[in-house]
Amino acid sequence: MAALALVGGAVVPAAATPRPTVDGVWRVNGYGTVLSIADGRLQEYQTTAVGCLEGEASERTAQGVYRSADGTLLTVRPTGSLEVSGSPGHRELRRLARLPAACGRPASTDAVATFDVFWQSFEENYPFFAAKGIDWHAVRDTYRPKVHAGTTRDELFALFSEMVTPLYDAHVAVFDDDGDRYFAQVRPGTTMIGEKLDTRVKKYIVRRDLNGRKPREFASGRISYADLPGGRGYLRISGFGGYNPQDPSYAAQLAELDKALDAVLTAGRTASLTGLIIDLRLNGGGSDSLGLHLAERLTDTAYVAYRKRTQYTRPQPIAVNPAHGVPRYGGPVAVLTAGTTFSAGETFTQALIDRPGRTVRVGQNTQGVFSDVQERMLPNGMAVRLPNEEFLNRSGRTFDGAGIPPHIRTPVFTEEEFARNRDSAFEAAVAALRGRG
């Protein structure tokens, strides 16, 4: 009921308090992004100190909720926060009186302007130059004099690729749809995951580790499970996403994950398991939130998974809270990792480091890339991907670059292992869960 006020002897309804609105212009702190929200539409602008480019638009689906073309949901709170589906935590928003002036001007598309936006995007967002020993200003001094009005698109692509090569960061990529060019690389000594390798490994595991018994498969084959002798279990996860190819939305992927977990982590099995092997050795990443959702099924006690920050924001604790209304498993876990454990596979691994109960890591260092990936457009139509977040452990340090190390180091899917019919990581995990590791 509206409040009443007495005016001139007459009782009249008092004016209602205006409802807070998300409409207006917001800067997303630490993400090089400005949002303009009006008339049920959210328009992104990618900003740097040298310009502004119009990004994606999202349409409102509910109060404060906007859906992008790829199904990502953006939830904007009038108190000044942004939540992105699939990405844990929130992003800080700061109201602006208006769009930056550069967002109202056409951007120059020449080679020099494109170089400047490319360099500035890394300068303002990439957090790992110091850790990698890269002087990004020296890189600019070396390469900018090579760019001029006549620099071709091919030459610019080659130059950008050369500039980022020393980073050896699997979350950095340069791509150009005009010519179908793409440059990316992984940490030296590691390899990218391919369908051929994944198929070979799956068959090898069934034949050697599971004694020919095919596991149950879920989520378009990206999750599989088998019971092992001695009351142990084997859970293989090749990615935290791609579970529902028909619907890329986070909600659809979460629903498929829950179907798998409900089938695997039943009340009877969680009560009887003596140990669980989680195989992430060929895990291409995906949604960090899906990894946290699994972690919530593996604890009876709340704890902090990690802390996230950008160069411009304070560390934000990301919690793992025990799942409600479903069986949970809090016993010993062995996590298998390798250089082919990427991104969300790594954030999930990090989320288990402080898990109450015994968790042992076996295999090789993970790839060493944790952040969400920003896709930044360039004025000439090319684009670049780069990370801007740090995932901090209890000591305030990151595992970026080197990756998360194992407790027990073993070979992982080497040609020698295949030739000798060995799976040293699997064997070491079984021994560790038996209490002999």
PDB file of C-alpha atoms in Angstrom, residues 267-413:
ATOM      1  CA  ALA A 267      23.504 -41.395  -2.303  1.00  0.00           C
ATOM      2  CA  GLY A 268      24.691 -44.977  -2.376  1.00  0.00           C
ATOM      3  CA  ARG A 269      27.877 -44.276  -4.279  1.00  0.00           C
ATOM      4  CA  THR A 270      28.924 -41.212  -2.278  1.00  0.00           C
ATOM      5  CA  ALA A 271      28.467 -43.230   0.912  1.00  0.00           C
ATOM      6  CA  SER A 272      30.560 -46.149  -0.311  1.00  0.00           C
ATOM      7  CA  LEU A 273      33.325 -44.522  -2.372  1.00  0.00           C
ATOM      8  CA  THR A 274      36.794 -45.033  -0.911  1.00  0.00           C
ATOM      9  CA  GLY A 275      38.377 -42.606  -3.344  1.00  0.00           C
ATOM     10  CA  LEU A 276      37.639 -40.686  -6.547  1.00  0.00           C
ATOM     11  CA  ILE A 277      39.992 -40.107  -9.481  1.00  0.00           C
ATOM     12  CA  ILE A 278      39.106 -36.996 -11.507  1.00  0.00           C
ATOM     13  CA  ASP A 279      40.888 -37.058 -14.868  1.00  0.00           C
ATOM     14  CA  LEU A 280      41.508 -33.580 -16.313  1.00  0.00           C
ATOM     15  CA  ARG A 281      44.564 -34.470 -18.380  1.00  0.00           C
ATOM     16  CA  LEU A 282      42.852 -33.551 -21.642  1.00  0.00           C
ATOM     17  CA  ASN A 283      40.554 -30.756 -20.503  1.00  0.00           C
ATOM     18  CA  GLY A 284      40.183 -27.809 -22.858  1.00  0.00           C
ATOM     19  CA  GLY A 285      38.480 -25.497 -20.359  1.00  0.00           C
ATOM     20  CA  GLY A 286      35.128 -23.745 -20.586  1.00  0.00           C
ATOM     21  CA  SER A 287      33.067 -22.253 -17.769  1.00  0.00           C
ATOM     22  CA  ASP A 288      34.698 -21.642 -14.381  1.00  0.00           C
ATOM     23  CA  SER A 289      31.256 -21.670 -12.790  1.00  0.00           C
ATOM     24  CA  LEU A 290      30.635 -25.241 -13.957  1.00  0.00           C
ATOM     25  CA  GLY A 291      33.880 -26.286 -12.282  1.00  0.00           C
ATOM     26  CA  LEU A 292      32.793 -24.625  -9.050  1.00  0.00           C
ATOM     27  CA  HIS A 293      29.440 -26.370  -9.335  1.00  0.00           C
ATOM     28  CA  LEU A 294      31.232 -29.712  -9.368  1.00  0.00           C
ATOM     29  CA  ALA A 295      33.448 -28.644  -6.451  1.00  0.00           C
ATOM     30  CA  GLU A 296      30.280 -27.944  -4.455  1.00  0.00           C
ATOM     31  CA  ARG A 297      29.414 -31.647  -4.760  1.00  0.00           C
ATOM     32  CA  LEU A 298      32.810 -32.588  -3.306  1.00  0.00           C
ATOM     33  CA  THR A 299      32.715 -30.871   0.084  1.00  0.00           C
ATOM     34  CA  ASP A 300      30.650 -30.721   3.244  1.00  0.00           C
ATOM     35  CA  THR A 301      32.326 -27.501   4.396  1.00  0.00           C
ATOM     36  CA  ALA A 302      32.356 -24.059   2.770  1.00  0.00           C
ATOM     37  CA  TYR A 303      35.752 -22.656   1.810  1.00  0.00           C
ATOM     38  CA  VAL A 304      37.382 -20.138  -0.545  1.00  0.00           C
ATOM     39  CA  ALA A 305      38.338 -21.545  -3.952  1.00  0.00           C
ATOM     40  CA  TYR A 306      40.503 -18.583  -4.988  1.00  0.00           C
ATOM     41  CA  ARG A 307      40.440 -14.811  -5.241  1.00  0.00           C
ATOM     42  CA  LYS A 308      39.985 -12.948  -8.520  1.00  0.00           C
ATOM     43  CA  ARG A 309      41.212  -9.482  -9.393  1.00  0.00           C
ATOM     44  CA  THR A 310      42.206  -7.285 -12.300  1.00  0.00           C
ATOM     45  CA  GLN A 311      44.957  -4.686 -12.260  1.00  0.00           C
ATOM     46  CA  TYR A 312      42.352  -2.116 -11.184  1.00  0.00           C
ATOM     47  CA  THR A 313      40.177  -4.026  -8.716  1.00  0.00           C
ATOM     48  CA  ARG A 314      40.585  -5.574  -5.289  1.00  0.00           C
ATOM     49  CA  PRO A 315      40.776  -9.352  -4.868  1.00  0.00           C
ATOM     50  CA  GLN A 316      37.296 -10.864  -4.741  1.00  0.00           C
ATOM     51  CA  PRO A 317      36.922 -14.153  -2.837  1.00  0.00           C
ATOM     52  CA  ILE A 318      35.114 -16.879  -4.750  1.00  0.00           C
ATOM     53  CA  ALA A 319      33.524 -19.387  -2.410  1.00  0.00           C
ATOM     54  CA  VAL A 320      32.743 -23.071  -2.718  1.00  0.00           C
ATOM     55  CA  ASN A 321      29.564 -23.755  -0.763  1.00  0.00           C
ATOM     56  CA  PRO A 322      28.332 -27.320  -0.180  1.00  0.00           C
ATOM     57  CA  ALA A 323      25.558 -28.229  -2.614  1.00  0.00           C
ATOM     58  CA  HIS A 324      22.111 -28.436  -1.033  1.00  0.00           C
ATOM     59  CA  GLY A 325      19.530 -31.135  -1.556  1.00  0.00           C
ATOM     60  CA  VAL A 326      21.845 -33.575  -3.343  1.00  0.00           C
ATOM     61  CA  PRO A 327      24.346 -36.219  -2.191  1.00  0.00           C
ATOM     62  CA  ARG A 328      27.893 -34.954  -1.696  1.00  0.00           C
ATOM     63  CA  TYR A 329      31.230 -36.754  -1.620  1.00  0.00           C
ATOM     64  CA  GLY A 330      33.823 -35.458   0.842  1.00  0.00           C
ATOM     65  CA  GLY A 331      36.342 -38.285   0.743  1.00  0.00           C
ATOM     66  CA  PRO A 332      39.812 -38.594  -0.832  1.00  0.00           C
ATOM     67  CA  VAL A 333      40.247 -37.260  -4.370  1.00  0.00           C
ATOM     68  CA  ALA A 334      43.113 -37.683  -6.838  1.00  0.00           C
ATOM     69  CA  VAL A 335      43.189 -35.129  -9.674  1.00  0.00           C
ATOM     70  CA  LEU A 336      45.084 -36.024 -12.850  1.00  0.00           C
ATOM     71  CA  THR A 337      46.543 -33.004 -14.679  1.00  0.00           C
ATOM     72  CA  ALA A 338      48.906 -32.238 -17.543  1.00  0.00           C
ATOM     73  CA  GLY A 339      50.006 -29.426 -19.831  1.00  0.00           C
ATOM     74  CA  THR A 340      46.816 -30.191 -21.741  1.00  0.00           C
ATOM     75  CA  THR A 341      44.731 -29.118 -18.735  1.00  0.00           C
ATOM     76  CA  PHE A 342      43.597 -25.635 -19.768  1.00  0.00           C
ATOM     77  CA  SER A 343      41.701 -22.673 -18.354  1.00  0.00           C
ATOM     78  CA  ALA A 344      38.516 -23.794 -16.523  1.00  0.00           C
ATOM     79  CA  GLY A 345      40.181 -27.188 -16.039  1.00  0.00           C
ATOM     80  CA  GLU A 346      42.860 -25.271 -14.135  1.00  0.00           C
ATOM     81  CA  THR A 347      40.513 -23.058 -12.138  1.00  0.00           C
ATOM     82  CA  PHE A 348      38.673 -26.208 -11.054  1.00  0.00           C
ATOM     83  CA  THR A 349      42.007 -27.764 -10.052  1.00  0.00           C
ATOM     84  CA  GLN A 350      42.814 -24.602  -8.097  1.00  0.00           C
ATOM     85  CA  ALA A 351      39.378 -24.728  -6.471  1.00  0.00           C
ATOM     86  CA  LEU A 352      40.299 -28.108  -4.967  1.00  0.00           C
ATOM     87  CA  ILE A 353      43.641 -27.001  -3.471  1.00  0.00           C
ATOM     88  CA  ASP A 354      42.077 -25.877  -0.174  1.00  0.00           C
ATOM     89  CA  ARG A 355      39.250 -28.422  -0.271  1.00  0.00           C
ATOM     90  CA  PRO A 356      38.684 -29.962   3.167  1.00  0.00           C
ATOM     91  CA  GLY A 357      39.706 -33.579   3.055  1.00  0.00           C
ATOM     92  CA  ARG A 358      42.521 -35.221   1.166  1.00  0.00           C
ATOM     93  CA  THR A 359      43.120 -34.053  -2.414  1.00  0.00           C
ATOM     94  CA  VAL A 360      46.259 -35.100  -4.259  1.00  0.00           C
ATOM     95  CA  ARG A 361      47.342 -33.891  -7.707  1.00  0.00           C
ATOM     96  CA  VAL A 362      49.095 -36.345 -10.010  1.00  0.00           C
ATOM     97  CA  GLY A 363      50.763 -35.943 -13.395  1.00  0.00           C
ATOM     98  CA  GLN A 364      52.269 -32.759 -14.833  1.00  0.00           C
ATOM     99  CA  ASN A 365      51.860 -28.984 -14.421  1.00  0.00           C
ATOM    100  CA  THR A 366      48.700 -27.561 -15.931  1.00  0.00           C
ATOM    101  CA  GLN A 367      48.951 -25.179 -18.906  1.00  0.00           C
ATOM    102  CA  GLY A 368      49.046 -21.961 -16.846  1.00  0.00           C
ATOM    103  CA  VAL A 369      46.102 -19.888 -18.175  1.00  0.00           C
ATOM    104  CA  PHE A 370      43.235 -19.051 -15.815  1.00  0.00           C
ATOM    105  CA  SER A 371      41.544 -15.766 -16.671  1.00  0.00           C
ATOM    106  CA  ASP A 372      38.376 -15.182 -18.629  1.00  0.00           C
ATOM    107  CA  VAL A 373      39.388 -14.179 -22.152  1.00  0.00           C
ATOM    108  CA  GLN A 374      38.601 -10.739 -23.503  1.00  0.00           C
ATOM    109  CA  GLU A 375      37.909 -10.466 -27.208  1.00  0.00           C
ATOM    110  CA  ARG A 376      39.003  -7.027 -28.322  1.00  0.00           C
ATOM    111  CA  MET A 377      38.198  -5.684 -31.749  1.00  0.00           C
ATOM    112  CA  LEU A 378      40.713  -3.662 -33.724  1.00  0.00           C
ATOM    113  CA  PRO A 379      39.790  -0.692 -35.942  1.00  0.00           C
ATOM    114  CA  ASN A 380      40.633  -2.481 -39.207  1.00  0.00           C
ATOM    115  CA  GLY A 381      38.346  -5.433 -38.465  1.00  0.00           C
ATOM    116  CA  MET A 382      40.955  -7.767 -36.992  1.00  0.00           C
ATOM    117  CA  ALA A 383      40.669  -8.874 -33.378  1.00  0.00           C
ATOM    118  CA  VAL A 384      42.743 -10.107 -30.464  1.00  0.00           C
ATOM    119  CA  ARG A 385      42.038 -12.256 -27.425  1.00  0.00           C
ATOM    120  CA  LEU A 386      43.819 -11.682 -24.139  1.00  0.00           C
ATOM    121  CA  PRO A 387      43.380 -12.341 -20.410  1.00  0.00           C
ATOM    122  CA  ASN A 388      42.948  -9.581 -17.837  1.00  0.00           C
ATOM    123  CA  GLU A 389      42.311 -11.432 -14.536  1.00  0.00           C
ATOM    124  CA  GLU A 390      44.512 -12.998 -11.897  1.00  0.00           C
ATOM    125  CA  PHE A 391      43.381 -16.005  -9.860  1.00  0.00           C
ATOM    126  CA  LEU A 392      45.144 -15.762  -6.501  1.00  0.00           C
ATOM    127  CA  ASN A 393      45.899 -18.564  -4.062  1.00  0.00           C
ATOM    128  CA  ARG A 394      46.041 -18.186  -0.270  1.00  0.00           C
ATOM    129  CA  SER A 395      49.505 -16.618  -0.551  1.00  0.00           C
ATOM    130  CA  GLY A 396      48.276 -13.994  -3.005  1.00  0.00           C
ATOM    131  CA  ARG A 397      50.167 -15.524  -5.915  1.00  0.00           C
ATOM    132  CA  THR A 398      49.015 -16.923  -9.249  1.00  0.00           C
ATOM    133  CA  PHE A 399      49.844 -20.078 -11.164  1.00  0.00           C
ATOM    134  CA  ASP A 400      49.789 -18.299 -14.521  1.00  0.00           C
ATOM    135  CA  GLY A 401      52.618 -19.200 -16.833  1.00  0.00           C
ATOM    136  CA  ALA A 402      54.037 -22.222 -15.030  1.00  0.00           C
ATOM    137  CA  GLY A 403      50.687 -23.851 -14.206  1.00  0.00           C
ATOM    138  CA  ILE A 404      49.625 -25.709 -11.067  1.00  0.00           C
ATOM    139  CA  PRO A 405      52.248 -28.315 -10.122  1.00  0.00           C
ATOM    140  CA  PRO A 406      51.327 -31.881  -9.113  1.00  0.00           C
ATOM    141  CA  HIS A 407      52.110 -33.421  -5.758  1.00  0.00           C
ATOM    142  CA  ILE A 408      53.207 -36.598  -7.569  1.00  0.00           C
ATOM    143  CA  ARG A 409      54.971 -36.002 -10.888  1.00  0.00           C
ATOM    144  CA  THR A 410      54.616 -38.695 -13.558  1.00  0.00           C
ATOM    145  CA  PRO A 411      54.737 -38.927 -17.355  1.00  0.00           C
ATOM    146  CA  VAL A 412      51.408 -38.248 -19.081  1.00  0.00           C
ATOM    147  CA  PHE A 413      50.466 -39.837 -22.416  1.00  0.00           C
TER     148      PHE A 413
END
